[in-house]
Each structure stands twice: as structure tokens, then as C-alpha cells.
């Protein structure tokens, strides 16, 4: 692949350069956080983090660690830029989204620094495409200040159990209420829609439950329209960790295994809907 | 039931749980009675029977994806709680997961269609599969179908063609079922009824899935047709209004009389339309045909003077006709084709017109 080794632009090495044999490893993860077009890319020596936010209430992060890439180099301590996620995804999947066995799109990314576009080289079956996507000044990101020491309740579930529940959520309900408790109903998802209320209960001894650490009964409501996009991440994942802290902030962490068996994480943070703090 | 109406009426009775629906124009009614045997546990409490209705969509929303339901749900609990006005549907699923739906209901009056299967002139019983296989030949968009009885105990199914449809653009599909396909057949000869296919298809898919024979009770056109499925655990009734058409009853015998030179109806499509048109033309005057606004325009002046006049009349009719009536040339060929029938009131002049119109051969 001689094309890959040519540095583009100036003689200096790019601020960020990475190559991936299978672009799907990246596009799949990015799709899991694609509920807004504006995404902030934050690259360090450890890997890439892509963040998407909405309504100052929800934030999703996709983590692609350096080990996933075949080549990965970051010149400074960190490189940050903002990019249109729709366009980035369209380019990554420019050869089509259907995954034929054996064929994959190879990717090389270069970013020369502030003001430069993100350059993507994509190759499949000998055909090469070059995409240059303009980057923007990164906006300030929310800091949910969610740290593990403040976690009150934590549950790890196999995604299989939650997928149906999330896919079938009554969208006429404005909120999704989550109850986590050391007593019954243990873990309950509730909606209050036009037809009436609906509850899905997961007992602590269910086969789906990998870990159940609930110390306090907590019930919090979150805007369902904000959480619904997390269904995409749930669909790709094999396990999900659900944590709440004393303020009722919700952290959903999804463990996603790619085609090569490598594990990546996607995380959603959501702040609770006002007014309701305690169990009904 | 969702093919019939937007609301589901529930009535727990001692003989079982009755689920009913009716459509907005009150021309279709369906009821499913599930005997207590159907349930693992069936308890009706309270002195007063509670009748309620819930929006169909909310009820169906609980049972959203059938294939996954079959794999994951082990039990379904239905509780009617009048005190909190809630119908509770609880699904016990795999892995100990419980899904509870609390649906708001409204109390209502008893929903009951008036029908009497004993008084129906014709009854036929067939395995659902036979009828389902027959109905599959009709396009999904077809609104109405006509069921008729023919010679030799055969039953015909034909798509109902609107009177103002253009013959050029209309496709008529007709199929005949032999007597042997039915488990029982006790029909009045020469009868036919036209009813809506949508609700009937809904019932057929249930019947096929439950592998029950379907009994059809019908009478004269305009009287409702009743479809029943009956077995130890469920009793189903679907009552549909039928198109009231004063011509459809006498048609077959008349058709045979008037168009004797044409092949018998089952074998030839154009002849069917012509014989139908013949009946239309020969029997009634304009004033006696309420069902279709186009009838008056088609029937008058069967025996007018010269060809020229005929043509003019054809055009006049065309102008006065409702949009959608066939273009004059084709219309005339059918019209006059039927006029040519022996025994028809038309004299020589119409024959002249036919000679002019080469299409009508």
C-alpha cells in the first residue's frame, strides 16, 4: 500500500495519523453515538474518543483505544477537533454498508492540526477514495462529574435482556423511569404513555444479571427522547453497566465486541428530569 | 379484530372472555369468545359484569412482536381492576423478566350485532386453508369480493368491480371451487353476495393458524353474511354487511336466458361482463336502479332510430355519465353487444350500429 506511506501536506508528520484494516470497526462505534451531527474528536496516545451531546442533558462517548488501530500516532499530548459526524460516517461507509464476508474497507486518517481538514483514505478492492472533511473549533464539553466513588447503585446486565425492552419503549411517554433497589422490584424500567403505564422488571437473580450492587432504592426519570438513541449502542453491545450516583445522574456503559473480537466501549451520561427525585 | 375496529371491547362472562370489535360504519362486527378452558385460570369476580373497551392500538402494543413473544413469554396474566380503571396485562418472560402494562379502559355498553345464522338460506363449511388459498389470488388492495353459487354445486369467488370502473383497465379474477372442497354445502342456487375482503382476510389468517373449519352463513344480498369458527376453546363470529344489489339475484338465470349464444359464464371473461351488462340493460329502466349512479346512463334508449342517433346518444350518455365511465367507443361495443341478445327489445337499427363498430365482433 504505497499510498499510505506518503505523508500529505507539509513535511511535518500529521498531528494525528492512524490506519485501520477494517473501517467498520470505527464506523460501527460511531453510529452508536450518532444522535447529533456535531461530534468532538479527542485523540491522545491512548486512543480516540468521539463525543456527542444534546440539550446539555445527555452525552455519549465512543472510545476506540490505540490497540484497535494497525497504526496510531499522535504528535502532541492531545489533539482535539470538531467534525460533522454524518459526513464522517458517510465517508467511512462510502463503499457501502453491507458487509460481505472477506471484503473490508481499509482506512487511513490524517489530521495536520488546527485549521486543517481531516483526510481519510479509504480503499476497498483496489479502489481508493480520498475524503477531506473540514474540522471546526471544538465546543466546550459538559463534564458530568460522574466518578465511580459516588456511585450508589450499579447493575451489569447482558444486553440481550434489555434490547427488546428498549426497542419497545412506549414513545408516547415523555420519560423513562428507572428504579434500582435492593428490594423488589430490584430493577424496573417504566413508561407513562397515552395508553397507560408499562413496567419491565428484572429480578436480581435473573440469568441476565451479571452483577447487582444496589445499596439504596432510587427512582429517577430521564427524558425518553434523549435516551432512545442509546438503543443503537445497546444493539451492538454484549453487556451493559447501569450506574446512578447520588444526584440521580445515569451512566450507561456498553461493551461492544467487534468482528475481530476486540472490545471497545461506548458510554452515555444522562442527567435526570427535574422534580422527581425519590421513589413514587 | 384489529382489522375490524379501532377499539377492543372486553366482556368477561361465565362462559368465557368475550373480545369484540366493530368498525366505524357498523358494517362489520367480530367477536371472539374464549372459553374458560382456554385459560390456565379464569376467574370472574364481582356481582356486576364489567364491560369495557380499550383502544386497539394500546392493547396490540403489549403483544408487539409475535415471534419473540412465542420464544420469551411463558405466561400472560390479565386483570381487570375496576377500582383503578385499569386493565392489567402482565407477561412473565424468560430470565425472570416481568412486563406489566396498565391500560386505561372505558366502561361501555354491550356490543352485539343482531344476526341469526338459523335463518340464513345458505351455509357452507370449508377448511380455512381452502378459502385462504382461494383468496390469495386476489390483489391485496382489493376491497370487495363476490361469493356466488353456480351450477353443479360449485362456488365462485370473484373480485367485485365497481360499476363505474373502466372495462379496459379492469381485471376480473374469478375462481371456482368444486363441491368436494367443502366439508358441507347447503346453498340456495343462484345466490351471490358481495362483502369486504379486508375483515374476511383477517379472520382467515386466524382460522388457518388455529386449523379450524370456517362456516359461512349467507342469505340474500343486503343481508349480513356470518362467518363462524367453533371449537371447544374458542367461538368466533364475523358478521359483515353485504352489498345490496337488486340485480345480482336474478342475474344468473336471466343471463343464461338472454345470452344463450354466448358461452356459459365460468369460461370466458368478456362474456361475463356482457351478460352482466345485458341484464342491466334488459331488465330495468332508469328509475329502478338506485345502487349505482351510472346505471341510469347505461340502460336507456336500447331501441332508438338510426346509427347516427345511437352514436349521439352514446356521446350524450358519456357527457352525462359520472367520471370513470368507459370511453364511448368501447362502451358502445359492450352496450350494443348486449343489446344484440335474442329476446332483447332492440330492433334492427342497433344491428346497423354494430356493423359500424368493428371492435364489437
XYZ file of C-alpha atoms in Angstrom:
641
model
C 0.000 0.000 0.000
C 2.427 2.711 -1.157
C -0.254 5.355 -0.981
C -0.401 5.011 2.758
C 3.203 5.813 3.377
C 3.165 9.166 1.567
C 2.786 11.957 4.029
C 0.383 14.552 2.765
C 0.695 18.295 3.106
C 3.823 19.668 4.748
C 6.931 17.670 5.627
C 5.968 17.557 9.294
C 4.218 14.461 10.480
C 0.471 14.936 10.990
C -0.835 15.722 14.467
C -2.882 12.554 14.261
C -2.424 9.651 11.913
C -3.965 6.265 12.188
C -4.755 3.313 9.997
C -7.312 0.620 10.375
C -7.657 -2.501 8.251
C -11.393 -2.610 8.688
C -13.142 0.739 8.753
C -16.240 -0.971 10.122
C -14.550 -1.205 13.497
C -14.766 2.551 13.626
C -17.990 3.243 11.757
C -19.992 0.812 13.894
C -18.962 2.503 17.092
C -19.544 5.967 15.737
C -23.041 5.001 14.665
C -23.767 4.016 18.228
C -23.316 7.634 19.303
C -24.727 9.322 16.248
C -27.740 11.230 17.517
C -26.402 14.655 16.654
C -24.225 15.771 13.779
C -21.708 17.677 15.820
C -19.051 15.441 17.285
C -15.855 16.269 19.083
C -12.837 14.078 18.469
C -10.285 13.921 21.210
C -7.125 11.990 20.471
C -4.402 11.076 22.933
C -1.686 8.486 22.904
C -4.158 6.034 24.418
C -6.681 6.303 21.687
C -9.537 8.217 20.187
C -12.664 9.456 21.927
C -15.624 10.801 19.976
C -18.200 12.765 21.963
C -21.715 13.802 21.003
C -24.005 15.896 23.191
C -27.574 17.082 23.172
C -29.695 19.524 25.134
C -26.999 19.914 27.760
C -28.516 16.815 29.317
C -27.005 13.894 27.534
C -23.540 12.963 26.387
C -22.337 9.935 24.520
C -18.704 8.902 24.164
C -17.248 6.296 21.883
C -13.793 5.035 22.871
C -11.507 3.477 20.336
C -8.270 2.553 22.030
C -4.958 2.779 20.181
C -4.609 -1.022 20.141
C -7.559 -1.304 17.772
C -5.647 0.539 15.070
C -2.925 -1.070 12.995
C -1.013 2.185 13.137
C -1.647 5.020 15.506
C 0.416 8.126 16.214
C -0.398 11.375 17.992
C 2.247 14.091 17.967
C 1.125 16.277 20.844
C -0.315 15.324 24.175
C -3.770 15.627 22.772
C -5.408 16.677 19.589
C -8.973 17.959 19.554
C -11.276 18.987 16.772
C -14.957 19.083 15.990
C -16.392 17.418 12.924
C -19.695 16.642 11.277
C -20.416 13.070 12.283
C -22.927 12.434 9.450
C -20.333 13.320 6.874
C -17.662 11.322 8.616
C -19.908 8.268 8.692
C -20.896 8.711 5.056
C -17.236 8.768 4.095
C -16.302 5.796 6.230
C -19.072 3.812 4.592
C -18.506 5.179 1.108
C -18.089 1.716 -0.307
C -21.431 0.684 1.049
C -22.685 -0.559 4.362
C -23.358 -4.178 3.531
C -20.681 -6.367 4.985
C -19.705 -9.080 2.549
C -17.537 -11.708 4.185
C -13.919 -11.285 3.228
C -14.152 -7.746 1.947
C -13.417 -4.808 4.130
C -12.608 -1.184 3.657
C -9.157 -0.142 4.786
C -8.811 3.301 6.322
C -6.062 5.792 6.918
C -6.790 9.044 8.744
C -4.575 12.122 8.843
C -5.069 15.378 10.659
C -2.382 18.002 10.420
C -3.582 20.164 13.206
C -5.655 23.224 13.881
C -7.292 24.548 10.729
C -6.573 21.500 8.612
C -9.262 19.144 7.385
C -9.420 15.533 8.446
C -8.191 13.491 5.500
C -9.440 9.977 5.009
C -8.027 7.447 2.560
C -10.388 4.542 2.046
C -9.565 1.504 -0.019
C -11.577 -1.499 -0.995
C -10.768 -3.962 -3.725
C -8.076 -1.762 -5.220
C -10.326 1.298 -5.442
C -9.125 4.260 -3.415
C -11.175 7.224 -2.250
C -9.792 10.348 -0.643
C -12.092 12.410 1.552
C -11.280 15.717 3.161
C -13.657 16.812 5.861
C -13.468 20.287 7.311
C -12.941 20.486 11.020
C -14.237 23.076 13.427
C -13.258 24.691 16.662
C -14.264 22.277 19.405
C -17.053 23.453 21.706
C -16.751 23.076 25.412
C -17.970 19.733 26.524
C -20.101 19.010 29.522
C -18.451 17.441 32.455
C -20.925 15.236 34.173
C -18.526 14.747 37.022
C -19.548 11.177 37.314
C -16.957 9.313 39.266
C -17.047 5.765 40.486
C -16.720 6.784 44.105
C -20.097 8.490 44.016
C -21.902 5.556 42.523
C -24.877 4.497 44.588
C -26.296 1.685 42.506
C -24.673 -0.452 39.863
C -26.065 -3.235 37.723
C -24.419 -5.158 34.930
C -26.826 -6.840 32.568
C -26.471 -8.871 29.445
C -27.625 -6.653 26.630
C -29.829 -9.356 25.210
C -32.299 -8.813 28.016
C -32.586 -5.089 27.581
C -32.710 -4.879 23.821
C -36.354 -5.776 23.464
C -37.363 -3.536 26.323
C -35.622 -0.539 24.787
C -36.807 -1.251 21.282
C -40.395 -1.483 22.520
C -40.368 1.539 24.789
C -43.620 3.423 24.686
C -42.501 6.579 22.960
C -45.706 8.384 23.850
C -44.253 8.601 27.321
C -42.117 11.655 27.939
C -39.917 9.957 30.441
C -38.226 6.686 31.123
C -38.266 5.970 34.823
C -35.597 3.760 36.291
C -35.921 2.178 39.678
C -32.971 0.413 41.241
C -33.390 -1.136 44.602
C -32.002 -3.775 46.938
C -35.600 -4.929 47.359
C -38.361 -5.673 44.893
C -38.717 -4.717 42.095
C -34.874 -4.631 42.049
C -34.561 -3.097 38.590
C -37.547 -1.612 36.854
C -37.970 0.428 33.681
C -41.248 2.316 33.464
C -43.011 4.457 30.918
C -46.188 6.504 31.266
C -47.725 6.913 27.874
C -51.078 7.573 26.289
C -52.270 4.022 26.661
C -51.296 3.739 30.291
C -48.197 2.770 32.185
C -45.847 -0.052 31.389
C -43.169 -1.618 33.557
C -40.422 -4.079 32.817
C -38.959 -5.756 35.884
C -35.659 -7.578 36.109
C -35.200 -9.680 39.244
C -31.786 -9.716 40.870
C -31.415 -13.437 40.438
C -32.165 -13.366 36.724
C -29.725 -15.146 34.419
C -29.277 -11.868 32.648
C -27.931 -10.165 35.728
C -24.141 -10.342 35.825
C -23.696 -8.035 38.760
C -26.161 -6.453 41.123
C -24.895 -3.883 43.610
C -27.777 -1.790 44.810
C -27.447 -0.121 48.162
C -30.327 2.263 48.125
C -33.713 2.466 46.499
C -33.528 5.090 43.814
C -36.095 6.119 41.281
C -35.245 8.645 38.646
C -36.821 9.828 35.466
C -34.964 10.669 32.298
C -36.276 12.209 29.111
C -37.059 9.287 26.879
C -36.240 11.137 23.670
C -32.698 11.626 24.942
C -32.190 8.030 25.971
C -33.784 6.393 22.964
C -30.663 6.800 20.774
C -28.756 4.650 23.233
C -30.735 1.742 21.792
C -28.218 1.722 18.922
C -25.332 1.193 21.290
C -27.344 -1.428 23.135
C -27.987 -3.308 19.906
C -24.248 -3.582 19.205
C -23.207 -4.450 22.710
C -22.966 -7.683 24.600
C -23.112 -6.230 28.103
C -24.252 -3.010 29.677
C -23.443 -1.449 33.005
C -26.018 0.843 34.539
C -24.935 3.151 37.337
C -26.526 6.018 39.163
C -24.972 8.441 41.583
C -26.408 10.376 44.494
C -27.647 13.152 42.215
C -29.535 10.712 40.051
C -27.164 11.076 37.131
C -27.196 7.994 34.957
C -24.208 6.305 33.383
C -24.733 3.599 30.796
C -21.629 1.787 29.629
C -21.818 -0.578 26.701
C -19.230 -3.231 25.977
C -19.008 -3.764 22.222
C -17.125 -6.610 20.670
C -16.081 -6.115 17.057
C -15.650 -8.663 14.283
C -12.082 -9.396 15.369
C -13.104 -9.988 18.955
C -11.643 -6.720 20.200
C -13.572 -4.856 22.857
C -14.497 -1.176 22.746
C -16.726 0.899 24.968
C -19.473 3.389 24.409
C -20.772 5.417 27.304
C -23.897 7.500 27.744
C -24.376 10.003 30.555
C -27.767 11.457 31.243
C -28.982 13.869 33.853
C -32.351 13.251 35.493
C -35.525 15.056 34.582
C -36.251 17.727 37.163
C -38.750 17.482 40.035
C -38.868 13.759 40.629
C -36.120 12.683 42.968
C -37.482 9.919 45.146
C -39.482 6.778 44.591
C -43.203 7.182 43.916
C -60.040 -7.957 15.468
C -57.779 -5.054 14.690
C -58.757 -5.421 11.026
C -62.296 -4.688 12.031
C -62.256 -1.843 14.502
C -60.164 0.621 16.462
C -61.445 -0.341 19.868
C -61.395 -3.645 21.627
C -64.435 -4.448 23.725
C -63.862 -6.848 26.570
C -66.592 -8.628 28.421
C -65.804 -11.325 30.934
C -68.717 -13.705 31.223
C -69.282 -17.031 32.871
C -68.905 -18.758 29.543
C -65.611 -17.115 28.855
C -63.861 -13.929 27.916
C -65.509 -12.196 25.026
C -63.478 -9.860 22.849
C -65.351 -7.871 20.263
C -64.859 -5.147 17.709
C -66.977 -3.186 15.318
C -65.961 -0.896 12.505
C -66.812 2.769 12.294
C -69.548 2.344 9.716
C -71.071 -0.506 11.712
C -70.841 -2.761 8.701
C -68.518 -5.274 10.277
C -68.642 -6.911 13.669
C -66.444 -9.605 15.104
C -66.442 -11.455 18.363
C -64.104 -13.982 19.886
C -65.291 -15.945 22.865
C -62.536 -17.743 24.701
C -63.936 -20.451 26.927
C -62.520 -20.790 30.429
C -60.769 -23.923 29.145
C -58.532 -21.747 27.039
C -57.031 -20.208 30.157
C -54.922 -21.721 32.871
C -57.032 -19.886 35.378
C -60.234 -17.991 34.767
C -61.987 -16.094 37.495
C -64.775 -13.625 37.138
C -65.405 -11.794 40.330
C -67.822 -9.144 41.410
C -71.569 -9.034 41.203
C -71.726 -6.801 38.171
C -70.269 -7.948 34.894
C -67.759 -5.368 33.803
C -67.786 -4.359 30.177
C -65.020 -2.139 28.994
C -63.227 -1.077 25.922
C -59.631 -0.161 25.273
C -58.065 1.394 22.206
C -56.977 -1.387 19.909
C -53.532 0.114 19.416
C -52.715 0.127 23.100
C -53.801 -3.452 23.526
C -51.860 -4.609 20.497
C -48.844 -2.650 21.669
C -48.483 -5.098 24.521
C -48.158 -8.005 22.119
C -45.962 -6.215 19.698
C -43.638 -8.738 18.229
C -45.264 -12.131 17.981
C -42.236 -14.253 17.076
C -40.273 -13.030 20.071
C -43.336 -13.380 22.276
C -43.595 -17.014 21.473
C -39.997 -17.546 22.436
C -39.780 -15.434 25.512
C -43.146 -15.247 27.209
C -44.219 -18.062 29.451
C -47.410 -16.652 30.945
C -49.795 -13.822 30.445
C -51.939 -12.517 33.249
C -54.954 -10.367 32.519
C -56.540 -8.490 35.376
C -59.439 -6.149 35.138
C -59.332 -3.678 38.015
C -62.446 -1.552 38.082
C -61.357 0.410 41.124
C -58.406 1.982 39.394
C -59.886 1.786 35.915
C -57.009 -0.284 34.715
C -56.714 -3.357 32.592
C -53.515 -5.022 33.680
C -51.656 -7.256 31.290
C -48.648 -8.910 32.776
C -46.274 -11.006 30.737
C -43.908 -13.369 32.508
C -40.886 -13.720 30.301
C -37.599 -15.503 30.026
C -34.899 -14.854 32.616
C -37.451 -13.922 35.211
C -38.276 -10.656 33.491
C -41.814 -9.387 34.070
C -43.502 -6.892 31.808
C -46.535 -5.167 33.214
C -48.844 -2.983 31.177
C -51.551 -0.959 32.854
C -54.004 0.118 30.205
C -56.688 2.658 30.814
C -60.122 1.434 29.844
C -63.555 2.929 29.465
C -66.717 1.263 30.584
C -69.205 0.719 27.851
C -72.414 -0.886 26.785
C -72.657 -4.354 25.411
C -71.603 -4.564 21.813
C -73.712 -7.072 19.968
C -74.593 -7.458 16.326
C -78.026 -8.742 15.501
C -77.820 -11.856 13.415
C -79.363 -15.265 13.215
C -77.493 -17.998 11.477
C -80.530 -20.255 11.543
C -82.441 -18.016 9.195
C -79.754 -17.953 6.530
C -80.666 -19.616 3.291
C -77.200 -20.876 2.522
C -74.477 -22.431 4.587
C -71.152 -23.746 3.551
C -68.278 -25.129 5.519
C -64.723 -25.405 4.299
C -61.303 -25.846 5.827
C -59.765 -22.411 6.249
C -56.857 -23.441 4.088
C -59.089 -23.894 1.036
C -60.520 -20.426 1.348
C -57.189 -18.872 2.174
C -55.646 -20.406 -0.907
C -58.527 -19.080 -2.963
C -58.320 -15.587 -1.579
C -54.593 -15.348 -2.187
C -55.275 -14.905 -5.888
C -56.877 -11.559 -5.319
C -54.713 -8.454 -5.021
C -54.064 -7.170 -1.532
C -55.706 -3.892 -2.409
C -58.987 -5.439 -3.458
C -61.825 -4.064 -1.404
C -64.734 -6.349 -2.066
C -65.240 -9.859 -3.273
C -68.321 -11.631 -4.549
C -69.120 -15.142 -3.463
C -71.608 -16.911 -5.677
C -73.188 -20.287 -6.109
C -73.087 -21.796 -9.530
C -74.115 -24.888 -11.416
C -73.102 -28.265 -10.098
C -72.736 -27.054 -6.537
C -69.688 -25.052 -7.412
C -68.851 -21.917 -5.512
C -67.338 -18.931 -7.230
C -65.221 -16.139 -5.863
C -64.884 -13.090 -8.000
C -63.488 -9.661 -7.335
C -66.171 -7.078 -7.184
C -65.820 -4.493 -9.906
C -67.190 -1.068 -9.251
C -69.848 -0.101 -11.731
C -68.006 2.978 -12.808
C -64.757 1.186 -13.452
C -63.352 1.275 -16.953
C -63.649 -2.145 -18.520
C -60.388 -1.540 -20.356
C -58.498 -1.077 -17.138
C -60.333 -3.605 -15.062
C -59.063 -7.075 -14.423
C -61.577 -9.575 -13.277
C -60.376 -12.631 -11.444
C -62.785 -15.443 -10.883
C -62.204 -18.801 -9.424
C -64.458 -21.742 -8.856
C -64.319 -24.202 -6.014
C -65.739 -27.655 -6.558
C -68.217 -29.211 -4.184
C -65.643 -31.699 -2.963
C -63.541 -28.932 -1.411
C -66.241 -28.207 1.111
C -66.998 -30.148 4.217
C -70.627 -29.273 3.860
C -72.616 -27.334 1.348
C -76.247 -26.356 1.681
C -76.755 -23.412 -0.570
C -79.584 -21.779 -2.412
C -78.698 -21.981 -6.088
C -78.022 -18.829 -7.986
C -77.307 -16.721 -4.959
C -74.421 -14.414 -4.541
C -73.198 -11.886 -2.024
C -70.550 -9.212 -2.076
C -68.615 -8.324 1.048
C -65.442 -6.650 2.197
C -62.310 -8.674 1.835
C -60.188 -6.949 4.471
C -62.020 -8.241 7.514
C -62.506 -11.615 5.926
C -58.769 -11.982 5.345
C -58.163 -11.168 8.974
C -60.446 -13.954 10.030
C -58.920 -16.365 7.554
C -55.449 -15.915 8.954
C -56.737 -16.697 12.423
C -58.654 -19.689 11.118
C -55.651 -21.037 9.286
C -53.422 -20.629 12.291
C -55.897 -22.403 14.526
C -56.653 -25.011 11.883
C -60.398 -24.720 12.235
C -63.008 -25.139 9.520
C -64.835 -21.993 8.568
C -68.608 -21.925 8.262
C -70.231 -19.272 6.126
C -73.910 -18.460 6.538
C -75.450 -16.172 4.000
C -78.750 -15.161 2.574
C -79.916 -12.650 0.027
C -77.658 -9.748 -0.923
C -78.033 -6.948 1.561
C -78.493 -9.403 4.429
C -75.375 -9.857 6.541
C -73.030 -12.750 5.963
C -71.868 -14.565 9.071
C -68.582 -16.414 9.286
C -68.116 -18.761 12.215
C -65.323 -20.762 13.721
C -66.272 -23.046 16.516
C -64.334 -25.319 18.761
C -64.112 -26.300 22.388
C -61.994 -23.384 23.434
C -62.945 -20.557 21.140
C -66.011 -19.413 19.297
C -65.596 -16.781 16.645
C -68.158 -14.808 14.723
C -67.548 -12.299 11.987
C -70.603 -10.510 10.667
C -70.231 -8.450 7.540
C -72.747 -6.367 5.694
C -73.172 -7.345 2.092
C -73.728 -5.180 -0.899
C -77.370 -4.887 -1.616
C -77.833 -5.263 -5.331
C -81.288 -5.905 -6.702
C -79.860 -7.347 -9.900
C -77.499 -9.884 -8.547
C -80.151 -12.371 -7.520
C -81.974 -12.789 -10.802
C -78.833 -12.399 -12.813
C -77.583 -15.930 -13.391
C -80.826 -17.413 -14.663
C -81.612 -14.311 -16.683
C -78.136 -14.177 -18.086
C -78.492 -17.696 -19.292
C -81.734 -16.814 -20.936
C -80.589 -13.673 -22.634
C -77.184 -14.543 -23.851
C -77.689 -18.084 -24.830
C -75.436 -17.715 -27.797
C -72.512 -16.886 -25.556
C -70.504 -19.493 -23.664
C -71.512 -20.197 -20.078
C -70.206 -17.678 -17.521
C -67.312 -19.510 -15.900
C -65.295 -19.918 -19.052
C -64.999 -16.572 -20.633
C -64.294 -13.236 -19.093
C -65.772 -10.870 -21.655
C -68.926 -12.835 -21.765
C -69.402 -12.348 -18.102
C -69.319 -8.619 -18.412
C -71.564 -8.691 -21.403
C -74.089 -10.875 -19.766
C -73.996 -8.664 -16.756
C -74.496 -5.648 -18.964
C -77.264 -7.490 -20.731
C -79.090 -7.960 -17.518
C -78.569 -4.373 -16.628
C -79.869 -3.250 -19.961
C -82.740 -5.606 -20.483
C -84.330 -5.700 -17.094
C -84.682 -2.379 -15.514
C -85.486 1.075 -16.640
C -83.506 4.028 -15.407
C -85.713 4.728 -12.499
C -85.286 1.435 -10.760
C -81.545 1.302 -10.247
C -80.523 3.042 -7.063
C -77.267 1.248 -6.298
C -75.179 2.843 -8.964
C -75.389 6.313 -10.373
C -74.126 5.036 -13.684
C -76.958 2.597 -14.265
C -79.458 5.144 -15.472
C -76.974 6.339 -18.031
C -76.265 2.918 -19.356
C -79.676 1.474 -19.757
C -81.913 3.908 -21.594
C -82.586 4.052 -25.313
C -81.970 0.490 -26.276
C -84.042 0.804 -29.371
C -83.509 4.121 -30.987
C -83.673 5.063 -34.613
C -80.625 5.336 -36.789
C -76.973 4.693 -36.140
C -76.260 8.359 -36.058
C -78.763 8.870 -33.344
C -77.300 5.975 -31.416
C -73.906 7.486 -31.593
C -75.148 10.779 -30.417
C -76.905 9.157 -27.593
C -73.780 7.321 -26.693
C -71.973 10.589 -26.549
C -74.658 12.242 -24.578
C -74.524 9.468 -22.095
C -70.837 9.851 -21.982
C -71.139 13.503 -21.136
C -73.775 12.933 -18.571
C -72.031 9.993 -17.033
C -70.030 10.191 -13.877
C -66.299 10.388 -14.396
C -64.848 6.985 -14.849
C -67.384 5.592 -17.251
C -65.763 3.950 -20.222
C -64.922 5.902 -23.345
C -67.781 5.952 -25.814
C -66.424 3.509 -28.344
C -65.742 0.626 -26.019
C -68.802 1.423 -24.028
C -70.937 1.128 -27.083
C -69.403 -2.111 -28.090
C -70.324 -3.674 -24.796
C -73.625 -1.970 -24.632
C -74.744 -2.920 -28.041
C -73.229 -6.311 -27.795
C -75.671 -6.959 -25.057
C -78.481 -5.373 -27.000
C -77.964 -7.918 -29.734
C -79.130 -10.696 -27.452
C -82.108 -12.617 -28.607
C -85.168 -11.648 -26.738
C -83.864 -8.175 -26.154
C -86.054 -5.265 -27.012
C -83.745 -3.870 -29.667
C -84.784 -3.699 -33.275
C -82.700 -3.603 -36.464
C -81.055 -0.207 -36.054
C -78.782 -1.446 -33.308
C -77.578 -4.101 -35.640
C -76.531 -1.470 -38.053
C -74.524 0.235 -35.396
C -72.766 -2.974 -34.617
C -71.747 -3.329 -38.189
C -70.144 0.084 -37.976
C -68.227 -0.701 -34.878
C -65.677 -3.279 -35.861
C -64.441 -3.765 -32.305
C -67.541 -5.417 -31.139
C -67.032 -8.611 -33.074
